[in-house]
Amino acid sequence: MTTIPAALRGGPGPGLTPRRADPDRGRRALEFAVAAALCVAIGMRYPRYDDILFAAAASAIIAPLWLSTLRRYQGAATMLLLGLLAIVSGLLITGFAAGDHAVSSYLATMNSARIAGILLSVGALLWARSIIGTPRMASLYGLGMVFGLPFGASFETNPWKFGLSVPIAILLLGLSWWAGRRWLDIVLLIALSLISAANDSRSAAAMFLMAAAIVTMQRIPVARGRAHAWWALGRMAIVGYLVFLLAQAAILEGYLGTSTEQRSEAQIEASGSLILGGRPELGATVSLLFHQPGGYGSGSSPSMTDVLVAKSGMSSLGYDPNNGYVERYMFSPGFEVHSIIGDVWILFGVVGLVWLIITVGFALFGVSSRLTDRRISGLELYLGIRTVWDLFFSPLPSSLVTMTLFFAVVLVNRARATPPASRPTGDRPAGPPLPHTPLGSPS
């Protein structure tokens, strides 16, 4: 009887095992596609920072997918719970303030939606991070920001400063992180700093330069362990202060242009500090919170007394508030004191402030852990530095997109705290492999 070779019968042949069908392959491919599309969609709301309902709705629709993911990331569930309490606090304070303040349901809805948008978007992005890895998630988010530019960016005056710099920086640094090239991080950060300096963006130039310095310093051995994590942030703060002194000296020597030099000199002469002179809203914030420490409510409109209190605080810094800016921008129709801390405290009270402090604390712990392990990327550093700056010097609405990505990128994955021999690589839990492997290992 003639024996037909296995190869001709369609079998596996000698020494080969039959290929088994992977029943989960289609599900994983669908998860991958949904996660990638979600990252792009959430990022596309930049720079239309008030258009947050789409991102919140898209994230809410897939909540059954990402709610169980929160327990994998340190602080994520706490952030969600405290954020919901902050929204309720803002509405309750609005009700108490209705006696001496005008109340707007539109303001209450929009301000509550901003916090809800952060909570929902971070939850969805953490789920996407567990599916496709952090560098790829951040890169796609940056790609979405670039796609969103034609729908809302201002290109009339200084397009780099007011439109292009943030999305381009996040996209390029995300791709560099994905590629796993630290030298490329340094090159990109220095180039971004020079471009920002040439386009009269002083704070952005300093942020990029500081991030470049810290990425370079990672080559210096650093003690590992939880006990040293917060000291890593202390070193980061020292580097930041030195970069600030260097940038201020360069400005005052005229290296960044005559107009920048003259404006900076006027700000220092008025308040004694480049920061206070450039951000007189800090005076208004402090005065308003001393006047009413419990906050004003997410749906309250400022009263004439509130405006006068804010103006007195700004005057104490040598700033003339009687120029229309206070009435037209800061207190029309709601409160806007040009800092995340101030906005959250005024709108959502002490509960909102507690939510913000604890959430930022978890995020900074993630940064410090990455610093001590010498694994931090240029994008993580840039987002961390920018968020700390925005806490004191930028409005909540315009900071939503970068702050959301920062939280989603740096919250510590609990699975990565296990010994290397027993933990899976990347953010994805142990199980079937991804459809294809990224250029750099996810973190």
Short mmCIF file of C-alpha atoms in Angstrom, two decimals, residues 130-335:
data_model
loop_
_atom_site.label_atom_id
_atom_site.label_comp_id
_atom_site.label_asym_id
_atom_site.label_seq_id
_atom_site.Cartn_x
_atom_site.Cartn_y
_atom_site.Cartn_z
CA SER A 130 -3.81 48.55 28.27
CA ILE A 131 -4.64 47.45 24.73
CA ILE A 132 -2.09 49.22 22.52
CA GLY A 133 0.59 50.42 24.96
CA THR A 134 1.36 53.89 26.26
CA PRO A 135 3.65 55.26 23.51
CA ARG A 136 1.24 54.27 20.78
CA MET A 137 -1.72 55.67 22.74
CA ALA A 138 0.06 59.01 23.21
CA SER A 139 1.13 59.18 19.56
CA LEU A 140 -2.41 58.59 18.30
CA TYR A 141 -3.73 61.17 20.75
CA GLY A 142 -1.22 63.67 19.34
CA LEU A 143 -2.29 62.72 15.83
CA GLY A 144 -5.88 63.51 16.79
CA MET A 145 -4.76 66.92 18.09
CA VAL A 146 -3.11 67.64 14.75
CA PHE A 147 -6.27 66.54 12.90
CA GLY A 148 -8.28 68.94 15.06
CA LEU A 149 -6.20 72.01 14.20
CA PRO A 150 -8.15 73.09 11.09
CA PHE A 151 -11.39 73.19 13.10
CA GLY A 152 -10.42 75.71 15.73
CA ALA A 153 -6.80 76.82 15.86
CA SER A 154 -5.94 80.50 15.64
CA PHE A 155 -3.45 81.15 12.86
CA GLU A 156 -3.98 84.89 12.61
CA THR A 157 -1.39 85.92 15.22
CA ASN A 158 1.59 83.76 16.17
CA PRO A 159 0.32 80.41 14.84
CA TRP A 160 3.12 78.46 16.54
CA LYS A 161 2.39 79.83 20.01
CA PHE A 162 -1.40 79.70 19.85
CA GLY A 163 -2.01 76.71 17.61
CA LEU A 164 0.77 74.44 16.45
CA SER A 165 3.27 73.99 19.27
CA VAL A 166 1.36 71.70 21.64
CA PRO A 167 -0.09 69.14 19.15
CA ILE A 168 3.11 68.95 17.11
CA ALA A 169 5.20 68.50 20.26
CA ILE A 170 2.97 65.73 21.58
CA LEU A 171 2.87 63.91 18.23
CA LEU A 172 6.64 64.06 17.65
CA LEU A 173 7.60 63.21 21.22
CA GLY A 174 5.06 60.38 21.24
CA LEU A 175 6.55 58.90 18.08
CA SER A 176 10.06 59.27 19.52
CA TRP A 177 8.95 57.43 22.67
CA TRP A 178 7.37 54.72 20.54
CA ALA A 179 10.62 54.33 18.63
CA GLY A 180 12.55 54.07 21.91
CA ARG A 181 15.24 56.59 20.91
CA ARG A 182 16.28 58.78 23.84
CA TRP A 183 18.71 60.79 21.73
CA LEU A 184 15.80 61.68 19.44
CA ASP A 185 13.88 62.95 22.47
CA ILE A 186 16.74 65.30 23.30
CA VAL A 187 17.09 66.55 19.73
CA LEU A 188 13.36 67.18 19.39
CA LEU A 189 13.08 68.95 22.75
CA ILE A 190 15.98 71.30 21.96
CA ALA A 191 14.56 72.02 18.50
CA LEU A 192 11.09 72.70 19.97
CA SER A 193 12.64 75.01 22.56
CA LEU A 194 14.48 77.02 19.91
CA ILE A 195 11.39 77.31 17.70
CA SER A 196 9.29 78.43 20.69
CA ALA A 197 11.88 81.01 21.72
CA ALA A 198 11.95 82.38 18.18
CA ASN A 199 8.14 82.69 18.23
CA ASP A 200 7.86 84.67 21.48
CA SER A 201 6.68 81.67 23.52
CA ARG A 202 8.79 82.10 26.63
CA SER A 203 7.16 79.57 28.92
CA ALA A 204 7.01 76.83 26.27
CA ALA A 205 10.68 77.33 25.39
CA ALA A 206 11.62 76.93 29.05
CA MET A 207 9.47 73.78 29.39
CA PHE A 208 11.10 72.09 26.40
CA LEU A 209 14.58 73.09 27.57
CA MET A 210 13.94 71.77 31.08
CA ALA A 211 12.65 68.46 29.72
CA ALA A 212 15.72 68.15 27.48
CA ALA A 213 18.02 68.75 30.45
CA ILE A 214 16.32 66.08 32.57
CA VAL A 215 16.29 63.49 29.78
CA THR A 216 20.02 64.11 29.35
CA MET A 217 20.59 63.75 33.09
CA GLN A 218 19.05 60.27 33.08
CA ARG A 219 22.42 58.92 32.06
CA ILE A 220 23.63 59.74 35.59
CA PRO A 221 23.03 56.74 37.92
CA VAL A 222 20.15 57.36 40.34
CA ALA A 223 19.29 55.34 43.44
CA ARG A 224 16.17 53.27 42.93
CA GLY A 225 13.32 52.58 45.30
CA ARG A 226 10.17 54.17 46.68
CA ALA A 227 12.10 56.09 49.37
CA HIS A 228 13.90 58.08 46.68
CA ALA A 229 10.92 58.74 44.40
CA TRP A 230 9.93 62.15 45.77
CA TRP A 231 13.56 63.29 45.92
CA ALA A 232 13.61 62.76 42.16
CA LEU A 233 10.88 65.41 41.88
CA GLY A 234 12.98 67.68 44.09
CA ARG A 235 15.89 67.41 41.67
CA MET A 236 13.47 68.11 38.84
CA ALA A 237 12.31 71.28 40.62
CA ILE A 238 15.93 72.43 41.06
CA VAL A 239 16.59 71.92 37.35
CA GLY A 240 13.42 73.87 36.59
CA TYR A 241 14.52 76.81 38.73
CA LEU A 242 17.93 76.88 37.05
CA VAL A 243 16.29 76.79 33.62
CA PHE A 244 14.02 79.67 34.67
CA LEU A 245 17.02 81.77 35.73
CA LEU A 246 18.79 80.97 32.46
CA ALA A 247 15.72 81.84 30.38
CA GLN A 248 15.14 85.08 32.29
CA ALA A 249 18.75 86.13 31.79
CA ALA A 250 18.54 85.37 28.06
CA ILE A 251 15.33 87.42 27.77
CA LEU A 252 16.69 90.43 29.63
CA GLU A 253 19.88 90.36 27.56
CA GLY A 254 17.79 90.62 24.40
CA TYR A 255 18.57 87.20 22.97
CA LEU A 256 14.87 86.50 22.34
CA GLY A 257 14.14 89.80 20.64
CA THR A 258 13.69 93.42 21.59
CA SER A 259 9.91 93.28 22.07
CA THR A 260 10.18 90.29 24.43
CA GLU A 261 12.93 92.05 26.36
CA GLN A 262 10.95 95.27 26.75
CA ARG A 263 7.74 93.49 27.80
CA SER A 264 9.60 91.38 30.36
CA GLU A 265 11.37 94.42 31.81
CA ALA A 266 8.04 96.21 32.20
CA GLN A 267 6.53 93.19 33.97
CA ILE A 268 9.44 92.94 36.40
CA GLU A 269 9.36 96.68 37.07
CA ALA A 270 5.60 96.58 37.82
CA SER A 271 5.55 93.59 40.20
CA GLY A 272 9.17 92.77 41.03
CA SER A 273 8.90 89.36 39.36
CA LEU A 274 8.68 88.13 35.79
CA ILE A 275 6.10 85.50 36.79
CA LEU A 276 3.86 87.78 38.86
CA GLY A 277 4.12 90.53 36.27
CA GLY A 278 3.12 88.14 33.50
CA ARG A 279 0.31 86.52 35.51
CA PRO A 280 -1.48 89.27 37.52
CA GLU A 281 -4.52 86.98 37.74
CA LEU A 282 -2.77 85.34 40.70
CA GLY A 283 -3.56 88.44 42.73
CA ALA A 284 -7.23 88.12 41.84
CA THR A 285 -7.24 84.42 42.74
CA VAL A 286 -5.77 84.97 46.20
CA SER A 287 -8.13 87.86 46.98
CA LEU A 288 -11.24 85.95 45.86
CA LEU A 289 -10.36 82.88 47.89
CA PHE A 290 -9.65 84.90 51.02
CA HIS A 291 -12.97 86.63 50.45
CA GLN A 292 -14.93 83.34 50.12
CA PRO A 293 -12.75 80.26 50.92
CA GLY A 294 -15.56 77.78 50.31
CA GLY A 295 -15.77 78.62 46.61
CA TYR A 296 -18.41 80.29 44.47
CA GLY A 297 -20.03 77.39 42.60
CA SER A 298 -19.89 75.95 39.09
CA GLY A 299 -23.04 77.78 37.98
CA SER A 300 -22.53 81.16 39.65
CA SER A 301 -21.89 84.39 37.76
CA PRO A 302 -19.59 86.95 39.38
CA SER A 303 -21.13 89.82 41.30
CA MET A 304 -19.85 93.39 41.27
CA THR A 305 -18.33 92.75 44.70
CA ASP A 306 -16.37 89.79 43.28
CA VAL A 307 -15.01 91.95 40.47
CA LEU A 308 -13.89 94.68 42.88
CA VAL A 309 -12.22 92.13 45.17
CA ALA A 310 -10.35 90.64 42.21
CA LYS A 311 -9.25 94.06 40.96
CA SER A 312 -7.85 94.98 44.35
CA GLY A 313 -5.72 91.83 44.34
CA MET A 314 -4.40 92.56 40.87
CA SER A 315 -3.63 96.17 41.81
CA SER A 316 -1.47 94.91 44.69
CA LEU A 317 0.87 93.39 42.08
CA GLY A 318 1.30 96.71 40.29
CA TYR A 319 -1.15 95.81 37.51
CA ASP A 320 -3.80 98.25 36.31
CA PRO A 321 -7.03 96.18 36.12
CA ASN A 322 -9.18 98.98 34.67
CA ASN A 323 -8.51 98.12 31.06
CA GLY A 324 -11.54 95.99 30.21
CA TYR A 325 -9.68 92.66 30.43
CA VAL A 326 -11.09 91.82 33.85
CA GLU A 327 -14.72 92.47 32.90
CA ARG A 328 -14.58 90.98 29.38
CA TYR A 329 -12.47 87.87 29.98
CA MET A 330 -12.05 86.99 33.65
CA PHE A 331 -15.62 87.59 34.81
CA SER A 332 -17.84 87.29 31.76
CA PRO A 333 -20.01 85.30 32.01
CA GLY A 334 -18.37 83.11 34.68
CA PHE A 335 -15.18 83.02 36.74
#
